Amino acid sequence: MSADRARFLGAAGTPGGGPPPGPPEIAVAGRSNVGKSSLLNAFVGQRGLARISGTPGRTRQINFFLIEDRFVLVDLPGYGFAVGPEEERLAWGPLVEHYLAKRGTLRGALVLVDVRRGIEEDEEQLLAYLARLGIPAVVVATKADKLGRAPLRAAVAALERVLGESVPVVAFSARTGAGRPELWRVVTRWLAAASA
Ligand code: GDP
């Protein structure tokens, strides 16, 4: 994908903020250091795309990127309950919950977990919330290259056992590109469902 296929549309710092709804949106969520920036850059094929999200002041906002003029990748802030001033921690919930619950153009969510850590309470809560809202989700097991073939298979199987059938697991590596075609297939399916 060429560099001009992705464009920063804007950010939401308060519930209901950000660019007006337009094309279908795919949300991307994960705790800090899970590999979200690397995934966004690798997925879109544009270095520096997610750098915008990582600049000071933007890490606790929701950042919107228009991709190929046809859908929007929505970079949700890291859960961040453990860091930052109290008022920022408290702001996280309403900001993200409002977005997930009210954004009519949201078509699906990628929930990132480090393949070596698995699902923790934050991810569990987010997945339960998405399920309640009827928003399809996929768990992306990041940094898949850090495990050998057999441990990777075991880690993915363990995730699948915890998640059940409603939430598929995709093993992904920004380093090797593993899982990128599968992720594109998921996103393309969600977008097709949106236009149906
Ligand atoms: P973010 O905080 O979630 O945006 O995480 P980053 O994308 O900045 O990545 C956090 C750290 O994990 C960095 O040191 C990355 O180089 C490393 N990382 C991210 N993705 C991968 C991956 O697929 N494989 C490996 N081996 N390291 C990764």
mmCIF file with all atom_site columns, C-alpha atoms and ligand atoms in Angstrom:
data_model
loop_
_atom_site.group_PDB
_atom_site.id
_atom_site.type_symbol
_atom_site.label_atom_id
_atom_site.label_alt_id
_atom_site.label_comp_id
_atom_site.label_asym_id
_atom_site.label_entity_id
_atom_site.label_seq_id
_atom_site.pdbx_PDB_ins_code
_atom_site.Cartn_x
_atom_site.Cartn_y
_atom_site.Cartn_z
_atom_site.occupancy
_atom_site.B_iso_or_equiv
_atom_site.pdbx_formal_charge
_atom_site.auth_seq_id
_atom_site.auth_comp_id
_atom_site.auth_asym_id
_atom_site.auth_atom_id
_atom_site.pdbx_PDB_model_num
ATOM   1   C CA  . MET A 1 1   ? 0.000   0.000   0.000  1.00 0.00 ? 1   MET A CA  1
ATOM   2   C CA  . SER A 1 2   ? 1.452   3.360   -0.937 1.00 0.00 ? 2   SER A CA  1
ATOM   3   C CA  . ALA A 1 3   ? 2.119   6.127   1.565  1.00 0.00 ? 3   ALA A CA  1
ATOM   4   C CA  . ASP A 1 4   ? -0.805  8.317   0.596  1.00 0.00 ? 4   ASP A CA  1
ATOM   5   C CA  . ARG A 1 5   ? -3.364  5.596   1.172  1.00 0.00 ? 5   ARG A CA  1
ATOM   6   C CA  . ALA A 1 6   ? -3.576  6.351   4.902  1.00 0.00 ? 6   ALA A CA  1
ATOM   7   C CA  . ARG A 1 7   ? -4.530  9.722   6.320  1.00 0.00 ? 7   ARG A CA  1
ATOM   8   C CA  . PHE A 1 8   ? -4.894  10.992  9.881  1.00 0.00 ? 8   PHE A CA  1
ATOM   9   C CA  . LEU A 1 9   ? -8.472  12.227  10.196 1.00 0.00 ? 9   LEU A CA  1
ATOM   10  C CA  . GLY A 1 10  ? -8.455  13.542  13.739 1.00 0.00 ? 10  GLY A CA  1
ATOM   11  C CA  . ALA A 1 11  ? -8.744  12.585  17.384 1.00 0.00 ? 11  ALA A CA  1
ATOM   12  C CA  . ALA A 1 12  ? -11.303 12.396  20.161 1.00 0.00 ? 12  ALA A CA  1
ATOM   13  C CA  . GLY A 1 13  ? -10.205 13.483  23.619 1.00 0.00 ? 13  GLY A CA  1
ATOM   14  C CA  . THR A 1 14  ? -13.649 13.630  25.169 1.00 0.00 ? 14  THR A CA  1
ATOM   15  C CA  . PRO A 1 15  ? -16.703 11.378  24.793 1.00 0.00 ? 15  PRO A CA  1
ATOM   16  C CA  . GLY A 1 16  ? -18.421 12.042  21.479 1.00 0.00 ? 16  GLY A CA  1
ATOM   17  C CA  . GLY A 1 17  ? -15.438 13.972  20.051 1.00 0.00 ? 17  GLY A CA  1
ATOM   18  C CA  . GLY A 1 18  ? -13.456 13.254  16.906 1.00 0.00 ? 18  GLY A CA  1
ATOM   19  C CA  . PRO A 1 19  ? -14.299 13.420  13.218 1.00 0.00 ? 19  PRO A CA  1
ATOM   20  C CA  . PRO A 1 20  ? -17.959 12.998  12.261 1.00 0.00 ? 20  PRO A CA  1
ATOM   21  C CA  . PRO A 1 21  ? -18.919 9.401   11.417 1.00 0.00 ? 21  PRO A CA  1
ATOM   22  C CA  . GLY A 1 22  ? -18.427 8.525   7.752  1.00 0.00 ? 22  GLY A CA  1
ATOM   23  C CA  . PRO A 1 23  ? -16.932 5.323   6.308  1.00 0.00 ? 23  PRO A CA  1
ATOM   24  C CA  . PRO A 1 24  ? -17.149 2.071   8.312  1.00 0.00 ? 24  PRO A CA  1
ATOM   25  C CA  . GLU A 1 25  ? -14.742 1.891   11.245 1.00 0.00 ? 25  GLU A CA  1
ATOM   26  C CA  . ILE A 1 26  ? -12.540 -0.846  12.692 1.00 0.00 ? 26  ILE A CA  1
ATOM   27  C CA  . ALA A 1 27  ? -11.321 -0.283  16.254 1.00 0.00 ? 27  ALA A CA  1
ATOM   28  C CA  . VAL A 1 28  ? -7.938  -1.460  17.494 1.00 0.00 ? 28  VAL A CA  1
ATOM   29  C CA  . ALA A 1 29  ? -7.372  -1.903  21.235 1.00 0.00 ? 29  ALA A CA  1
ATOM   30  C CA  . GLY A 1 30  ? -4.608  -3.194  23.456 1.00 0.00 ? 30  GLY A CA  1
ATOM   31  C CA  . ARG A 1 31  ? -2.574  -2.413  26.571 1.00 0.00 ? 31  ARG A CA  1
ATOM   32  C CA  . SER A 1 32  ? 0.536   -0.304  26.084 1.00 0.00 ? 32  SER A CA  1
ATOM   33  C CA  . ASN A 1 33  ? 3.567   -2.170  24.750 1.00 0.00 ? 33  ASN A CA  1
ATOM   34  C CA  . VAL A 1 34  ? 1.393   -4.935  23.275 1.00 0.00 ? 34  VAL A CA  1
ATOM   35  C CA  . GLY A 1 35  ? 2.637   -3.979  19.793 1.00 0.00 ? 35  GLY A CA  1
ATOM   36  C CA  . LYS A 1 36  ? -0.292  -1.836  18.668 1.00 0.00 ? 36  LYS A CA  1
ATOM   37  C CA  . SER A 1 37  ? 1.789   0.803   16.863 1.00 0.00 ? 37  SER A CA  1
ATOM   38  C CA  . SER A 1 38  ? 3.842   -1.883  15.162 1.00 0.00 ? 38  SER A CA  1
ATOM   39  C CA  . LEU A 1 39  ? 0.680   -3.697  14.091 1.00 0.00 ? 39  LEU A CA  1
ATOM   40  C CA  . LEU A 1 40  ? -0.937  -0.544  12.715 1.00 0.00 ? 40  LEU A CA  1
ATOM   41  C CA  . ASN A 1 41  ? 2.173   0.281   10.722 1.00 0.00 ? 41  ASN A CA  1
ATOM   42  C CA  . ALA A 1 42  ? 2.641   -3.281  9.460  1.00 0.00 ? 42  ALA A CA  1
ATOM   43  C CA  . PHE A 1 43  ? -1.028  -3.820  8.743  1.00 0.00 ? 43  PHE A CA  1
ATOM   44  C CA  . VAL A 1 44  ? -1.369  -0.695  6.666  1.00 0.00 ? 44  VAL A CA  1
ATOM   45  C CA  . GLY A 1 45  ? 2.151   -0.959  5.284  1.00 0.00 ? 45  GLY A CA  1
ATOM   46  C CA  . GLN A 1 46  ? 2.971   2.591   6.210  1.00 0.00 ? 46  GLN A CA  1
ATOM   47  C CA  . ARG A 1 47  ? 5.754   3.381   8.626  1.00 0.00 ? 47  ARG A CA  1
ATOM   48  C CA  . GLY A 1 48  ? 5.069   6.212   11.001 1.00 0.00 ? 48  GLY A CA  1
ATOM   49  C CA  . LEU A 1 49  ? 1.312   5.922   10.723 1.00 0.00 ? 49  LEU A CA  1
ATOM   50  C CA  . ALA A 1 50  ? 0.916   5.115   14.392 1.00 0.00 ? 50  ALA A CA  1
ATOM   51  C CA  . ARG A 1 51  ? 3.641   7.502   15.469 1.00 0.00 ? 51  ARG A CA  1
ATOM   52  C CA  . ILE A 1 52  ? 0.923   10.115  15.494 1.00 0.00 ? 52  ILE A CA  1
ATOM   53  C CA  . SER A 1 53  ? -0.919  8.081   18.099 1.00 0.00 ? 53  SER A CA  1
ATOM   54  C CA  . GLY A 1 54  ? 2.226   7.834   20.209 1.00 0.00 ? 54  GLY A CA  1
ATOM   55  C CA  . THR A 1 55  ? 2.986   11.554  20.383 1.00 0.00 ? 55  THR A CA  1
ATOM   56  C CA  . PRO A 1 56  ? 2.493   13.152  23.802 1.00 0.00 ? 56  PRO A CA  1
ATOM   57  C CA  . GLY A 1 57  ? -1.087  14.162  24.413 1.00 0.00 ? 57  GLY A CA  1
ATOM   58  C CA  . ARG A 1 58  ? -2.398  11.726  21.835 1.00 0.00 ? 58  ARG A CA  1
ATOM   59  C CA  . THR A 1 59  ? -1.838  8.491   23.729 1.00 0.00 ? 59  THR A CA  1
ATOM   60  C CA  . ARG A 1 60  ? -5.005  9.020   25.760 1.00 0.00 ? 60  ARG A CA  1
ATOM   61  C CA  . GLN A 1 61  ? -7.102  10.047  22.787 1.00 0.00 ? 61  GLN A CA  1
ATOM   62  C CA  . ILE A 1 62  ? -8.905  8.019   20.170 1.00 0.00 ? 62  ILE A CA  1
ATOM   63  C CA  . ASN A 1 63  ? -7.099  8.498   16.855 1.00 0.00 ? 63  ASN A CA  1
ATOM   64  C CA  . PHE A 1 64  ? -8.830  8.046   13.492 1.00 0.00 ? 64  PHE A CA  1
ATOM   65  C CA  . PHE A 1 65  ? -7.009  7.070   10.270 1.00 0.00 ? 65  PHE A CA  1
ATOM   66  C CA  . LEU A 1 66  ? -8.705  6.881   6.887  1.00 0.00 ? 66  LEU A CA  1
ATOM   67  C CA  . ILE A 1 67  ? -7.387  3.888   4.953  1.00 0.00 ? 67  ILE A CA  1
ATOM   68  C CA  . GLU A 1 68  ? -7.624  3.622   1.164  1.00 0.00 ? 68  GLU A CA  1
ATOM   69  C CA  . ASP A 1 69  ? -10.458 6.156   1.276  1.00 0.00 ? 69  ASP A CA  1
ATOM   70  C CA  . ARG A 1 70  ? -12.812 3.342   2.230  1.00 0.00 ? 70  ARG A CA  1
ATOM   71  C CA  . PHE A 1 71  ? -12.596 2.585   5.922  1.00 0.00 ? 71  PHE A CA  1
ATOM   72  C CA  . VAL A 1 72  ? -11.286 4.072   9.136  1.00 0.00 ? 72  VAL A CA  1
ATOM   73  C CA  . LEU A 1 73  ? -8.874  2.433   11.552 1.00 0.00 ? 73  LEU A CA  1
ATOM   74  C CA  . VAL A 1 74  ? -9.645  3.685   15.045 1.00 0.00 ? 74  VAL A CA  1
ATOM   75  C CA  . ASP A 1 75  ? -6.722  3.525   17.451 1.00 0.00 ? 75  ASP A CA  1
ATOM   76  C CA  . LEU A 1 76  ? -8.146  3.289   20.967 1.00 0.00 ? 76  LEU A CA  1
ATOM   77  C CA  . PRO A 1 77  ? -5.919  4.444   23.836 1.00 0.00 ? 77  PRO A CA  1
ATOM   78  C CA  . GLY A 1 78  ? -4.098  1.779   25.891 1.00 0.00 ? 78  GLY A CA  1
ATOM   79  C CA  . TYR A 1 79  ? -6.113  0.750   28.923 1.00 0.00 ? 79  TYR A CA  1
ATOM   80  C CA  . GLY A 1 80  ? -3.829  2.828   31.077 1.00 0.00 ? 80  GLY A CA  1
ATOM   81  C CA  . PHE A 1 81  ? -5.576  2.210   34.357 1.00 0.00 ? 81  PHE A CA  1
ATOM   82  C CA  . ALA A 1 82  ? -2.226  1.832   36.038 1.00 0.00 ? 82  ALA A CA  1
ATOM   83  C CA  . VAL A 1 83  ? -0.527  4.972   34.719 1.00 0.00 ? 83  VAL A CA  1
ATOM   84  C CA  . GLY A 1 84  ? -1.173  8.673   34.452 1.00 0.00 ? 84  GLY A CA  1
ATOM   85  C CA  . PRO A 1 85  ? -2.911  11.196  36.663 1.00 0.00 ? 85  PRO A CA  1
ATOM   86  C CA  . GLU A 1 86  ? -6.141  10.019  38.238 1.00 0.00 ? 86  GLU A CA  1
ATOM   87  C CA  . GLU A 1 87  ? -8.352  12.236  36.113 1.00 0.00 ? 87  GLU A CA  1
ATOM   88  C CA  . GLU A 1 88  ? -6.864  10.720  32.939 1.00 0.00 ? 88  GLU A CA  1
ATOM   89  C CA  . ARG A 1 89  ? -7.394  7.226   34.242 1.00 0.00 ? 89  ARG A CA  1
ATOM   90  C CA  . LEU A 1 90  ? -10.994 8.005   35.018 1.00 0.00 ? 90  LEU A CA  1
ATOM   91  C CA  . ALA A 1 91  ? -11.477 9.588   31.606 1.00 0.00 ? 91  ALA A CA  1
ATOM   92  C CA  . TRP A 1 92  ? -10.465 6.429   29.774 1.00 0.00 ? 92  TRP A CA  1
ATOM   93  C CA  . GLY A 1 93  ? -13.581 4.456   30.521 1.00 0.00 ? 93  GLY A CA  1
ATOM   94  C CA  . PRO A 1 94  ? -16.217 7.007   29.447 1.00 0.00 ? 94  PRO A CA  1
ATOM   95  C CA  . LEU A 1 95  ? -14.230 8.016   26.340 1.00 0.00 ? 95  LEU A CA  1
ATOM   96  C CA  . VAL A 1 96  ? -13.840 4.489   24.998 1.00 0.00 ? 96  VAL A CA  1
ATOM   97  C CA  . GLU A 1 97  ? -17.166 3.190   26.268 1.00 0.00 ? 97  GLU A CA  1
ATOM   98  C CA  . HIS A 1 98  ? -18.994 6.093   24.666 1.00 0.00 ? 98  HIS A CA  1
ATOM   99  C CA  . TYR A 1 99  ? -17.203 5.474   21.380 1.00 0.00 ? 99  TYR A CA  1
ATOM   100 C CA  . LEU A 1 100 ? -17.910 1.723   21.367 1.00 0.00 ? 100 LEU A CA  1
ATOM   101 C CA  . ALA A 1 101 ? -21.521 2.079   22.413 1.00 0.00 ? 101 ALA A CA  1
ATOM   102 C CA  . LYS A 1 102 ? -22.540 5.067   20.301 1.00 0.00 ? 102 LYS A CA  1
ATOM   103 C CA  . ARG A 1 103 ? -20.549 4.980   17.090 1.00 0.00 ? 103 ARG A CA  1
ATOM   104 C CA  . GLY A 1 104 ? -22.983 3.640   14.534 1.00 0.00 ? 104 GLY A CA  1
ATOM   105 C CA  . THR A 1 105 ? -20.266 3.195   11.909 1.00 0.00 ? 105 THR A CA  1
ATOM   106 C CA  . LEU A 1 106 ? -18.197 0.799   14.068 1.00 0.00 ? 106 LEU A CA  1
ATOM   107 C CA  . ARG A 1 107 ? -18.081 -2.614  12.387 1.00 0.00 ? 107 ARG A CA  1
ATOM   108 C CA  . GLY A 1 108 ? -15.592 -4.622  14.398 1.00 0.00 ? 108 GLY A CA  1
ATOM   109 C CA  . ALA A 1 109 ? -12.752 -4.546  16.895 1.00 0.00 ? 109 ALA A CA  1
ATOM   110 C CA  . LEU A 1 110 ? -9.265  -6.005  16.940 1.00 0.00 ? 110 LEU A CA  1
ATOM   111 C CA  . VAL A 1 111 ? -8.290  -6.743  20.537 1.00 0.00 ? 111 VAL A CA  1
ATOM   112 C CA  . LEU A 1 112 ? -4.543  -7.177  20.853 1.00 0.00 ? 112 LEU A CA  1
ATOM   113 C CA  . VAL A 1 113 ? -2.946  -9.460  23.419 1.00 0.00 ? 113 VAL A CA  1
ATOM   114 C CA  . ASP A 1 114 ? 0.719   -10.349 23.746 1.00 0.00 ? 114 ASP A CA  1
ATOM   115 C CA  . VAL A 1 115 ? 0.880   -13.992 22.720 1.00 0.00 ? 115 VAL A CA  1
ATOM   116 C CA  . ARG A 1 116 ? 3.060   -14.720 25.762 1.00 0.00 ? 116 ARG A CA  1
ATOM   117 C CA  . ARG A 1 117 ? 0.696   -13.059 28.242 1.00 0.00 ? 117 ARG A CA  1
ATOM   118 C CA  . GLY A 1 118 ? -2.704  -14.120 27.024 1.00 0.00 ? 118 GLY A CA  1
ATOM   119 C CA  . ILE A 1 119 ? -6.000  -12.596 28.120 1.00 0.00 ? 119 ILE A CA  1
ATOM   120 C CA  . GLU A 1 120 ? -6.029  -10.522 31.279 1.00 0.00 ? 120 GLU A CA  1
ATOM   121 C CA  . GLU A 1 121 ? -8.789  -8.697  33.090 1.00 0.00 ? 121 GLU A CA  1
ATOM   122 C CA  . ASP A 1 122 ? -8.761  -5.582  30.898 1.00 0.00 ? 122 ASP A CA  1
ATOM   123 C CA  . GLU A 1 123 ? -9.130  -7.618  27.710 1.00 0.00 ? 123 GLU A CA  1
ATOM   124 C CA  . GLU A 1 124 ? -11.784 -9.811  29.300 1.00 0.00 ? 124 GLU A CA  1
ATOM   125 C CA  . GLN A 1 125 ? -13.827 -6.751  30.254 1.00 0.00 ? 125 GLN A CA  1
ATOM   126 C CA  . LEU A 1 126 ? -13.447 -5.188  26.831 1.00 0.00 ? 126 LEU A CA  1
ATOM   127 C CA  . LEU A 1 127 ? -14.468 -8.417  25.065 1.00 0.00 ? 127 LEU A CA  1
ATOM   128 C CA  . ALA A 1 128 ? -17.480 -8.812  27.341 1.00 0.00 ? 128 ALA A CA  1
ATOM   129 C CA  . TYR A 1 129 ? -18.487 -5.226  26.622 1.00 0.00 ? 129 TYR A CA  1
ATOM   130 C CA  . LEU A 1 130 ? -18.124 -5.724  22.851 1.00 0.00 ? 130 LEU A CA  1
ATOM   131 C CA  . ALA A 1 131 ? -20.161 -8.929  23.031 1.00 0.00 ? 131 ALA A CA  1
ATOM   132 C CA  . ARG A 1 132 ? -22.892 -7.126  24.918 1.00 0.00 ? 132 ARG A CA  1
ATOM   133 C CA  . LEU A 1 133 ? -22.986 -4.458  22.208 1.00 0.00 ? 133 LEU A CA  1
ATOM   134 C CA  . GLY A 1 134 ? -22.992 -7.085  19.449 1.00 0.00 ? 134 GLY A CA  1
ATOM   135 C CA  . ILE A 1 135 ? -19.755 -5.755  17.925 1.00 0.00 ? 135 ILE A CA  1
ATOM   136 C CA  . PRO A 1 136 ? -17.716 -8.532  16.312 1.00 0.00 ? 136 PRO A CA  1
ATOM   137 C CA  . ALA A 1 137 ? -14.215 -8.965  17.721 1.00 0.00 ? 137 ALA A CA  1
ATOM   138 C CA  . VAL A 1 138 ? -11.047 -10.806 16.859 1.00 0.00 ? 138 VAL A CA  1
ATOM   139 C CA  . VAL A 1 139 ? -8.225  -11.371 19.315 1.00 0.00 ? 139 VAL A CA  1
ATOM   140 C CA  . VAL A 1 140 ? -4.872  -10.687 17.731 1.00 0.00 ? 140 VAL A CA  1
ATOM   141 C CA  . ALA A 1 141 ? -2.019  -12.513 19.451 1.00 0.00 ? 141 ALA A CA  1
ATOM   142 C CA  . THR A 1 142 ? 0.915   -10.170 18.857 1.00 0.00 ? 142 THR A CA  1
ATOM   143 C CA  . LYS A 1 143 ? 4.672   -10.833 18.656 1.00 0.00 ? 143 LYS A CA  1
ATOM   144 C CA  . ALA A 1 144 ? 4.019   -14.362 17.383 1.00 0.00 ? 144 ALA A CA  1
ATOM   145 C CA  . ASP A 1 145 ? 7.631   -14.527 16.168 1.00 0.00 ? 145 ASP A CA  1
ATOM   146 C CA  . LYS A 1 146 ? 8.776   -14.631 19.802 1.00 0.00 ? 146 LYS A CA  1
ATOM   147 C CA  . LEU A 1 147 ? 7.523   -18.194 20.173 1.00 0.00 ? 147 LEU A CA  1
ATOM   148 C CA  . GLY A 1 148 ? 8.619   -21.310 18.351 1.00 0.00 ? 148 GLY A CA  1
ATOM   149 C CA  . ARG A 1 149 ? 6.126   -23.200 16.268 1.00 0.00 ? 149 ARG A CA  1
ATOM   150 C CA  . ALA A 1 150 ? 4.868   -25.633 18.925 1.00 0.00 ? 150 ALA A CA  1
ATOM   151 C CA  . PRO A 1 151 ? 4.630   -23.105 21.802 1.00 0.00 ? 151 PRO A CA  1
ATOM   152 C CA  . LEU A 1 152 ? 2.850   -20.712 19.440 1.00 0.00 ? 152 LEU A CA  1
ATOM   153 C CA  . ARG A 1 153 ? 0.314   -23.366 18.522 1.00 0.00 ? 153 ARG A CA  1
ATOM   154 C CA  . ALA A 1 154 ? -0.211  -24.122 22.213 1.00 0.00 ? 154 ALA A CA  1
ATOM   155 C CA  . ALA A 1 155 ? -0.633  -20.429 23.072 1.00 0.00 ? 155 ALA A CA  1
ATOM   156 C CA  . VAL A 1 156 ? -3.194  -19.903 20.302 1.00 0.00 ? 156 VAL A CA  1
ATOM   157 C CA  . ALA A 1 157 ? -5.056  -23.063 21.336 1.00 0.00 ? 157 ALA A CA  1
ATOM   158 C CA  . ALA A 1 158 ? -5.135  -21.822 24.946 1.00 0.00 ? 158 ALA A CA  1
ATOM   159 C CA  . LEU A 1 159 ? -6.585  -18.496 23.801 1.00 0.00 ? 159 LEU A CA  1
ATOM   160 C CA  . GLU A 1 160 ? -9.171  -20.279 21.682 1.00 0.00 ? 160 GLU A CA  1
ATOM   161 C CA  . ARG A 1 161 ? -10.210 -22.385 24.656 1.00 0.00 ? 161 ARG A CA  1
ATOM   162 C CA  . VAL A 1 162 ? -10.743 -19.302 26.805 1.00 0.00 ? 162 VAL A CA  1
ATOM   163 C CA  . LEU A 1 163 ? -12.579 -17.370 24.100 1.00 0.00 ? 163 LEU A CA  1
ATOM   164 C CA  . GLY A 1 164 ? -14.876 -20.015 22.684 1.00 0.00 ? 164 GLY A CA  1
ATOM   165 C CA  . GLU A 1 165 ? -16.182 -19.909 19.150 1.00 0.00 ? 165 GLU A CA  1
ATOM   166 C CA  . SER A 1 166 ? -17.508 -16.384 18.966 1.00 0.00 ? 166 SER A CA  1
ATOM   167 C CA  . VAL A 1 167 ? -14.104 -14.680 19.001 1.00 0.00 ? 167 VAL A CA  1
ATOM   168 C CA  . PRO A 1 168 ? -11.486 -15.987 16.553 1.00 0.00 ? 168 PRO A CA  1
ATOM   169 C CA  . VAL A 1 169 ? -7.746  -15.720 17.258 1.00 0.00 ? 169 VAL A CA  1
ATOM   170 C CA  . VAL A 1 170 ? -5.192  -14.513 14.730 1.00 0.00 ? 170 VAL A CA  1
ATOM   171 C CA  . ALA A 1 171 ? -1.478  -14.924 15.508 1.00 0.00 ? 171 ALA A CA  1
ATOM   172 C CA  . PHE A 1 172 ? 0.343   -11.861 14.229 1.00 0.00 ? 172 PHE A CA  1
ATOM   173 C CA  . SER A 1 173 ? 3.916   -10.669 13.902 1.00 0.00 ? 173 SER A CA  1
ATOM   174 C CA  . ALA A 1 174 ? 4.802   -7.166  12.817 1.00 0.00 ? 174 ALA A CA  1
ATOM   175 C CA  . ARG A 1 175 ? 8.341   -8.429  12.391 1.00 0.00 ? 175 ARG A CA  1
ATOM   176 C CA  . THR A 1 176 ? 7.639   -11.266 9.945  1.00 0.00 ? 176 THR A CA  1
ATOM   177 C CA  . GLY A 1 177 ? 4.262   -10.207 8.569  1.00 0.00 ? 177 GLY A CA  1
ATOM   178 C CA  . ALA A 1 178 ? 2.689   -13.449 9.800  1.00 0.00 ? 178 ALA A CA  1
ATOM   179 C CA  . GLY A 1 179 ? -1.062  -13.090 10.226 1.00 0.00 ? 179 GLY A CA  1
ATOM   180 C CA  . ARG A 1 180 ? -1.329  -9.992  8.049  1.00 0.00 ? 180 ARG A CA  1
ATOM   181 C CA  . PRO A 1 181 ? -3.339  -11.693 5.260  1.00 0.00 ? 181 PRO A CA  1
ATOM   182 C CA  . GLU A 1 182 ? -5.696  -13.239 7.843  1.00 0.00 ? 182 GLU A CA  1
ATOM   183 C CA  . LEU A 1 183 ? -6.283  -9.849  9.456  1.00 0.00 ? 183 LEU A CA  1
ATOM   184 C CA  . TRP A 1 184 ? -7.028  -8.259  6.102  1.00 0.00 ? 184 TRP A CA  1
ATOM   185 C CA  . ARG A 1 185 ? -9.513  -11.057 5.415  1.00 0.00 ? 185 ARG A CA  1
ATOM   186 C CA  . VAL A 1 186 ? -11.286 -10.385 8.709  1.00 0.00 ? 186 VAL A CA  1
ATOM   187 C CA  . VAL A 1 187 ? -11.430 -6.642  8.096  1.00 0.00 ? 187 VAL A CA  1
ATOM   188 C CA  . THR A 1 188 ? -12.593 -7.106  4.505  1.00 0.00 ? 188 THR A CA  1
ATOM   189 C CA  . ARG A 1 189 ? -15.364 -9.410  5.718  1.00 0.00 ? 189 ARG A CA  1
ATOM   190 C CA  . TRP A 1 190 ? -16.529 -6.863  8.295  1.00 0.00 ? 190 TRP A CA  1
ATOM   191 C CA  . LEU A 1 191 ? -16.496 -4.121  5.667  1.00 0.00 ? 191 LEU A CA  1
ATOM   192 C CA  . ALA A 1 192 ? -18.454 -6.269  3.218  1.00 0.00 ? 192 ALA A CA  1
ATOM   193 C CA  . ALA A 1 193 ? -21.025 -6.971  5.917  1.00 0.00 ? 193 ALA A CA  1
ATOM   194 C CA  . ALA A 1 194 ? -21.249 -3.218  6.481  1.00 0.00 ? 194 ALA A CA  1
ATOM   195 C CA  . SER A 1 195 ? -22.158 -2.485  2.871  1.00 0.00 ? 195 SER A CA  1
ATOM   196 C CA  . ALA A 1 196 ? -24.561 -5.414  2.543  1.00 0.00 ? 196 ALA A CA  1
HETATM 197 P P1  . GDP B 2 .   ? 2.491   -0.254  21.593 1.00 0.00 ? 1   GDP B P1  1
HETATM 198 O O1  . GDP B 2 .   ? 2.901   0.429   22.853 1.00 0.00 ? 1   GDP B O1  1
HETATM 199 O O2  . GDP B 2 .   ? 1.385   -1.212  21.830 1.00 0.00 ? 1   GDP B O2  1
HETATM 200 O O3  . GDP B 2 .   ? 2.199   0.685   20.459 1.00 0.00 ? 1   GDP B O3  1
HETATM 201 O O4  . GDP B 2 .   ? 3.716   -1.200  21.180 1.00 0.00 ? 1   GDP B O4  1
HETATM 202 P P2  . GDP B 2 .   ? 4.863   -1.015  20.075 1.00 0.00 ? 1   GDP B P2  1
HETATM 203 O O5  . GDP B 2 .   ? 4.352   -1.285  18.715 1.00 0.00 ? 1   GDP B O5  1
HETATM 204 O O6  . GDP B 2 .   ? 5.562   0.286   20.299 1.00 0.00 ? 1   GDP B O6  1
HETATM 205 O O7  . GDP B 2 .   ? 5.806   -2.241  20.469 1.00 0.00 ? 1   GDP B O7  1
HETATM 206 C C1  . GDP B 2 .   ? 6.290   -2.426  21.789 1.00 0.00 ? 1   GDP B C1  1
HETATM 207 C C2  . GDP B 2 .   ? 7.579   -3.223  21.721 1.00 0.00 ? 1   GDP B C2  1
HETATM 208 O O8  . GDP B 2 .   ? 7.335   -4.513  21.191 1.00 0.00 ? 1   GDP B O8  1
HETATM 209 C C3  . GDP B 2 .   ? 8.627   -2.607  20.800 1.00 0.00 ? 1   GDP B C3  1
HETATM 210 O O9  . GDP B 2 .   ? 9.891   -2.805  21.372 1.00 0.00 ? 1   GDP B O9  1
HETATM 211 C C4  . GDP B 2 .   ? 8.477   -3.375  19.516 1.00 0.00 ? 1   GDP B C4  1
HETATM 212 O O10 . GDP B 2 .   ? 9.672   -3.441  18.769 1.00 0.00 ? 1   GDP B O10 1
HETATM 213 C C5  . GDP B 2 .   ? 8.107   -4.751  20.024 1.00 0.00 ? 1   GDP B C5  1
HETATM 214 N N1  . GDP B 2 .   ? 7.266   -5.454  19.024 1.00 0.00 ? 1   GDP B N1  1
HETATM 215 C C6  . GDP B 2 .   ? 6.098   -5.020  18.493 1.00 0.00 ? 1   GDP B C6  1
HETATM 216 N N2  . GDP B 2 .   ? 5.602   -5.917  17.620 1.00 0.00 ? 1   GDP B N2  1
HETATM 217 C C7  . GDP B 2 .   ? 6.483   -6.939  17.589 1.00 0.00 ? 1   GDP B C7  1
HETATM 218 C C8  . GDP B 2 .   ? 6.538   -8.191  16.864 1.00 0.00 ? 1   GDP B C8  1
HETATM 219 O O11 . GDP B 2 .   ? 5.675   -8.550  16.062 1.00 0.00 ? 1   GDP B O11 1
HETATM 220 N N3  . GDP B 2 .   ? 7.598   -8.995  17.121 1.00 0.00 ? 1   GDP B N3  1
HETATM 221 C C9  . GDP B 2 .   ? 8.578   -8.653  18.021 1.00 0.00 ? 1   GDP B C9  1
HETATM 222 N N4  . GDP B 2 .   ? 9.566   -9.526  18.212 1.00 0.00 ? 1   GDP B N4  1
HETATM 223 N N5  . GDP B 2 .   ? 8.572   -7.499  18.707 1.00 0.00 ? 1   GDP B N5  1
HETATM 224 C C10 . GDP B 2 .   ? 7.538   -6.648  18.492 1.00 0.00 ? 1   GDP B C10 1
#
